[in-house]
Amino acid sequence: MTADSGGNSFAALVRDADPARYFANQFAASDKRDDLFVLYAFDLEIRKIPQTVRESMAGEIRLQWWREVFNGERDEEAEANPMARASLSLVRKYQIDPTVLGRYLDGRIFDLYSDQIQDIPALEAYAGQTEGTILQLACLILDRDQSGHAADLSGYLSCASCLWTRVVRPLNGNASDQAIRYLPPGLVKTAGLDTNPFLDAAPLTNAAAISIAIDYAESYLKRARETAAAVPTSLRPAFLHMSQIVASLEAAGSTAPTDVVPRDPATFRLIWRLWRASKKWPCF
């Protein structure tokens, strides 16, 4: 299987949607890169479902279709779908338990609705099911025998990544309609601020929400750094893209929210940052 199987370049999909992950993947073993691109392209495919459906139920139906693909109930349909065919091939090649991907799909159901994450454990569960699963699967692809050593690190970094992608990045571009719901009210209470941005007279501002999310993301990054020593060298490329997320969190913390969605860094700057990060561990 290659990143270009079926005439579709999964590497190109990742490069367009997630440049940091694309270039970070160049630091992985050459015989693993194409498989990692399939994994990341699959994740991107699932992430975009909420933006491509009008009704939440339609999104759930799509997620159920993927669940049935991994359970071997849609082989003929999967064969006709390049993304499904490549993803299913990846599952079989690495003997990935379908229940692992089922939990990932269950986590993505939350993105289809407008519910508020209720507390910090709920945030951690969501991040672990979604971002954490992809991190762990990347480790499994890189080195199955050693992948278990990255479980704690994957958990902490998934939370930091989730706070960036779901809260800080959209709020920094003033897209607050959905982003606030990923911020647990308990964090807001801890900061001594309003807990209900929808009903109370003094709603939580974007700037305050960003500050809270960045502070809490940093707490997860601190714990991640404390556990990083246990992660073998063979698994470390799976986490290299986090160096860009850390840089983005730092940049967002130093500027006020704007009406412009934050842009990814220029390619040369991104590659330079990843190269520098690859020379140290932890890289984030």
Coordinates of C-alpha atoms in Angstrom, one line a residue:
M1 CA 0.0 0.0 0.0
T2 CA 1.3 3.4 -0.9
A3 CA 0.2 7.0 -0.1
D4 CA -0.8 7.2 -3.7
S5 CA -2.8 4.0 -4.0
G6 CA -5.9 4.1 -6.1
G7 CA -4.7 7.3 -7.8
N8 CA -5.4 9.3 -4.6
S9 CA -2.5 10.9 -2.8
F10 CA -3.1 10.6 0.9
A11 CA 0.2 12.4 1.5
A12 CA -1.2 15.4 -0.5
L13 CA -4.4 15.4 1.5
V14 CA -2.4 15.6 4.8
R15 CA -0.1 18.3 3.4
D16 CA -3.0 20.5 2.4
A17 CA -4.9 20.1 5.7
D18 CA -2.2 19.5 8.3
P19 CA 1.2 20.7 7.1
A20 CA 2.9 20.2 10.5
R21 CA 1.9 16.5 10.5
Y22 CA 2.9 16.1 6.9
F23 CA 6.4 17.4 7.4
A24 CA 6.8 15.8 10.8
N25 CA 6.1 12.5 9.1
Q26 CA 9.2 12.9 6.9
F27 CA 11.2 12.2 10.0
A28 CA 9.6 8.8 10.4
A29 CA 11.2 5.6 9.1
S30 CA 10.8 5.6 5.3
D31 CA 8.9 2.3 5.2
K32 CA 6.3 3.6 7.7
R33 CA 5.5 7.0 6.1
D34 CA 2.9 5.9 3.6
D35 CA 1.0 3.9 6.2
L36 CA 1.1 6.9 8.6
F37 CA -0.3 9.2 5.8
V38 CA -3.2 6.8 5.4
L39 CA -3.9 7.0 9.1
Y40 CA -3.7 10.8 9.2
A41 CA -5.8 11.1 6.0
F42 CA -8.5 8.9 7.6
D43 CA -8.5 11.1 10.7
L44 CA -9.0 14.2 8.5
E45 CA -11.8 12.4 6.6
I46 CA -13.7 11.8 9.8
R47 CA -13.0 15.2 11.2
K48 CA -14.6 16.9 8.3
I49 CA -17.9 15.1 8.6
P50 CA -19.6 17.7 10.8
Q51 CA -18.8 20.4 8.2
T52 CA -20.3 18.3 5.3
V53 CA -23.7 17.3 6.8
R54 CA -26.7 19.4 7.6
E55 CA -28.2 17.1 10.2
S56 CA -26.3 15.4 13.1
M57 CA -28.1 12.1 12.4
A58 CA -26.6 12.1 8.9
G59 CA -23.2 12.4 10.5
E60 CA -23.9 9.5 12.8
I61 CA -24.9 7.4 9.8
R62 CA -21.6 8.1 8.2
L63 CA -19.7 7.2 11.3
Q64 CA -21.7 4.0 11.6
W65 CA -20.8 3.2 8.0
W66 CA -17.1 3.4 8.9
R67 CA -17.7 1.3 12.0
E68 CA -19.2 -1.4 9.8
V69 CA -16.3 -1.1 7.3
F70 CA -13.9 -2.0 10.1
N71 CA -16.1 -4.8 11.4
G72 CA -15.9 -6.4 7.9
E73 CA -19.6 -5.7 7.1
R74 CA -19.0 -3.4 4.1
D75 CA -16.1 -5.0 2.2
E76 CA -17.6 -4.6 -1.2
E77 CA -18.4 -0.9 -0.6
A78 CA -15.0 -0.3 1.0
E79 CA -13.3 -1.8 -2.0
A80 CA -14.9 0.9 -4.2
N81 CA -13.9 3.7 -1.8
P82 CA -10.1 4.6 -2.0
M83 CA -10.0 6.0 1.6
A84 CA -12.0 3.1 3.0
R85 CA -10.0 0.5 1.0
A86 CA -6.6 2.0 2.2
S87 CA -7.8 2.3 5.8
L88 CA -9.1 -1.2 5.9
S89 CA -5.9 -2.5 4.4
L90 CA -4.0 -0.6 7.2
V91 CA -6.2 -2.2 9.9
R92 CA -5.5 -5.7 8.5
K93 CA -1.8 -5.1 8.0
Y94 CA -1.2 -4.0 11.6
Q95 CA -4.0 -6.2 13.1
I96 CA -5.7 -3.2 14.7
D97 CA -8.6 -4.2 16.9
P98 CA -11.8 -2.8 15.3
T99 CA -13.0 -1.8 18.8
V100 CA -10.2 0.7 19.0
L101 CA -11.5 2.4 15.9
G102 CA -15.0 2.0 17.2
R103 CA -14.1 4.1 20.3
Y104 CA -12.5 6.7 18.1
L105 CA -15.7 7.0 16.0
D106 CA -17.7 7.1 19.2
G107 CA -15.6 10.1 20.3
R108 CA -16.3 11.9 17.0
I109 CA -20.0 11.7 17.6
F110 CA -19.6 14.6 20.1
D111 CA -18.4 16.9 17.3
L112 CA -21.8 16.4 15.5
Y113 CA -23.8 18.1 18.2
S114 CA -23.7 21.3 20.3
D115 CA -23.5 19.8 23.8
Q116 CA -21.2 21.3 26.3
I117 CA -18.3 19.2 27.7
Q118 CA -19.4 18.8 31.2
D119 CA -16.1 18.5 33.2
I120 CA -12.4 17.9 32.9
P121 CA -12.7 14.0 32.9
A122 CA -15.1 14.4 30.0
L123 CA -12.6 16.5 28.1
E124 CA -9.9 14.0 28.8
A125 CA -12.1 11.1 27.7
Y126 CA -13.0 12.9 24.4
A127 CA -9.4 13.8 23.7
G128 CA -8.2 10.3 24.5
Q129 CA -10.8 8.7 22.2
T130 CA -10.0 11.1 19.3
E131 CA -6.6 12.7 19.3
G132 CA -5.2 10.0 21.6
T133 CA -6.3 7.1 19.5
I134 CA -4.6 8.5 16.4
L135 CA -1.4 9.1 18.4
Q136 CA -1.4 5.6 19.7
L137 CA -2.1 4.0 16.3
A138 CA 0.8 6.0 14.9
C139 CA 3.0 4.5 17.6
L140 CA 1.7 1.0 16.8
I141 CA 2.6 1.5 13.1
L142 CA 6.0 2.8 14.0
D143 CA 6.9 0.0 16.5
R144 CA 4.2 -2.3 17.7
D145 CA 6.3 -3.9 20.4
Q146 CA 7.2 -0.6 22.0
S147 CA 3.9 1.3 21.4
G148 CA 2.6 0.6 24.9
H149 CA 5.3 2.8 26.4
A150 CA 3.7 5.9 24.8
A151 CA 0.2 5.5 26.3
D152 CA 0.6 8.1 29.1
L153 CA 2.4 10.6 26.7
S154 CA -0.4 10.1 24.1
G155 CA -3.0 10.9 26.7
Y156 CA -1.5 14.1 27.9
L157 CA -0.6 15.4 24.5
S158 CA -4.1 14.5 23.1
C159 CA -5.5 16.9 25.7
A160 CA -3.1 19.7 24.8
S161 CA -3.8 19.1 21.1
C162 CA -7.5 19.1 21.7
L163 CA -7.4 22.4 23.5
W164 CA -5.5 24.0 20.7
T165 CA -7.6 22.6 17.8
R166 CA -11.0 22.9 19.4
V167 CA -10.7 26.0 21.6
V168 CA -7.7 28.2 21.1
R169 CA -7.3 28.2 17.4
P170 CA -11.0 28.9 16.5
L171 CA -11.4 31.4 19.3
N172 CA -8.3 33.2 18.2
G173 CA -10.2 33.8 14.9
N174 CA -13.4 34.8 16.8
A175 CA -15.2 31.6 15.9
S176 CA -16.8 31.2 19.3
D177 CA -20.1 29.6 18.4
Q178 CA -18.8 26.0 18.9
A179 CA -15.4 26.4 20.5
I180 CA -16.5 27.4 24.0
R181 CA -18.4 24.2 24.4
Y182 CA -15.1 22.2 24.4
L183 CA -13.9 24.2 27.5
P184 CA -15.1 22.5 30.7
P185 CA -17.1 24.8 33.0
G186 CA -14.9 23.6 35.9
L187 CA -11.8 25.3 34.3
V188 CA -13.8 28.6 34.1
K189 CA -14.8 28.3 37.7
T190 CA -11.2 27.7 38.7
A191 CA -10.3 30.9 36.9
G192 CA -13.1 32.8 38.8
L193 CA -14.9 33.6 35.6
D194 CA -18.4 33.1 34.3
T195 CA -19.4 29.5 33.7
N196 CA -22.2 30.0 31.2
P197 CA -21.4 32.0 28.1
F198 CA -24.9 31.6 26.7
L199 CA -27.2 32.6 29.5
D200 CA -25.4 34.9 32.0
A201 CA -25.2 38.6 31.6
A202 CA -21.4 38.8 31.6
P203 CA -20.4 36.1 29.1
L204 CA -16.9 34.6 29.0
T205 CA -14.9 36.6 26.5
N206 CA -12.8 34.9 23.8
A207 CA -9.6 36.4 25.3
A208 CA -10.4 34.9 28.7
A209 CA -11.3 31.5 27.3
I210 CA -8.1 31.4 25.3
S211 CA -6.1 32.2 28.4
I212 CA -7.8 29.5 30.4
A213 CA -7.3 26.9 27.6
I214 CA -3.6 27.8 27.1
D215 CA -2.9 27.6 30.8
Y216 CA -4.5 24.2 31.0
A217 CA -2.9 22.9 27.8
E218 CA 0.4 23.9 29.4
S219 CA -0.4 21.8 32.5
Y220 CA -0.8 18.8 30.2
L221 CA 2.4 19.6 28.3
K222 CA 4.2 19.7 31.6
R223 CA 3.0 16.3 32.6
A224 CA 3.8 15.0 29.1
R225 CA 7.4 16.2 29.4
E226 CA 7.7 14.4 32.7
T227 CA 6.7 11.1 31.1
A228 CA 8.6 11.5 27.8
A229 CA 11.7 9.8 28.9
A230 CA 9.9 6.4 28.9
V231 CA 9.2 6.7 25.2
P232 CA 11.6 4.8 22.9
T233 CA 13.3 6.6 20.0
S234 CA 11.4 4.6 17.5
L235 CA 8.1 6.2 18.5
R236 CA 9.1 9.8 18.8
P237 CA 8.3 10.8 15.2
A238 CA 4.6 10.3 16.1
F239 CA 4.9 13.3 18.4
L240 CA 7.1 15.7 16.4
H241 CA 4.1 17.7 15.1
M242 CA 3.4 18.8 18.7
S243 CA 6.3 21.2 18.5
Q244 CA 4.3 23.3 16.1
I245 CA 1.2 23.1 18.3
V246 CA 3.3 24.3 21.3
A247 CA 4.7 27.2 19.2
S248 CA 1.1 28.1 18.1
L249 CA -0.2 28.0 21.7
E250 CA 2.7 30.4 22.7
A251 CA 1.9 32.7 19.8
A252 CA -1.8 32.8 20.6
G253 CA -1.1 33.6 24.2
S254 CA 0.9 36.6 23.2
T255 CA -1.7 38.2 20.9
A256 CA -5.3 39.2 21.3
P257 CA -8.1 37.4 19.3
T258 CA -8.6 38.7 15.8
D259 CA -11.2 38.5 13.1
V260 CA -8.7 36.6 11.0
V261 CA -8.3 32.8 11.4
P262 CA -4.7 32.1 12.4
R263 CA -2.6 31.0 9.4
D264 CA -0.2 28.1 9.4
P265 CA 3.5 29.2 9.4
A266 CA 5.4 29.6 6.1
T267 CA 6.7 26.2 4.9
F268 CA 10.3 27.0 5.4
R269 CA 9.7 28.2 9.0
L270 CA 7.7 25.1 9.8
I271 CA 10.3 22.7 8.4
W272 CA 13.0 24.6 10.3
R273 CA 11.1 24.4 13.5
L274 CA 10.4 20.6 13.1
W275 CA 14.1 20.0 12.2
R276 CA 15.2 21.8 15.4
A277 CA 12.7 19.9 17.5
S278 CA 13.7 16.6 16.0
K279 CA 17.2 17.1 17.5
K280 CA 15.9 17.0 21.1
W281 CA 13.6 15.1 23.3
P282 CA 11.0 15.9 24.4
C283 CA 10.5 17.7 21.2
F284 CA 7.5 19.8 22.4

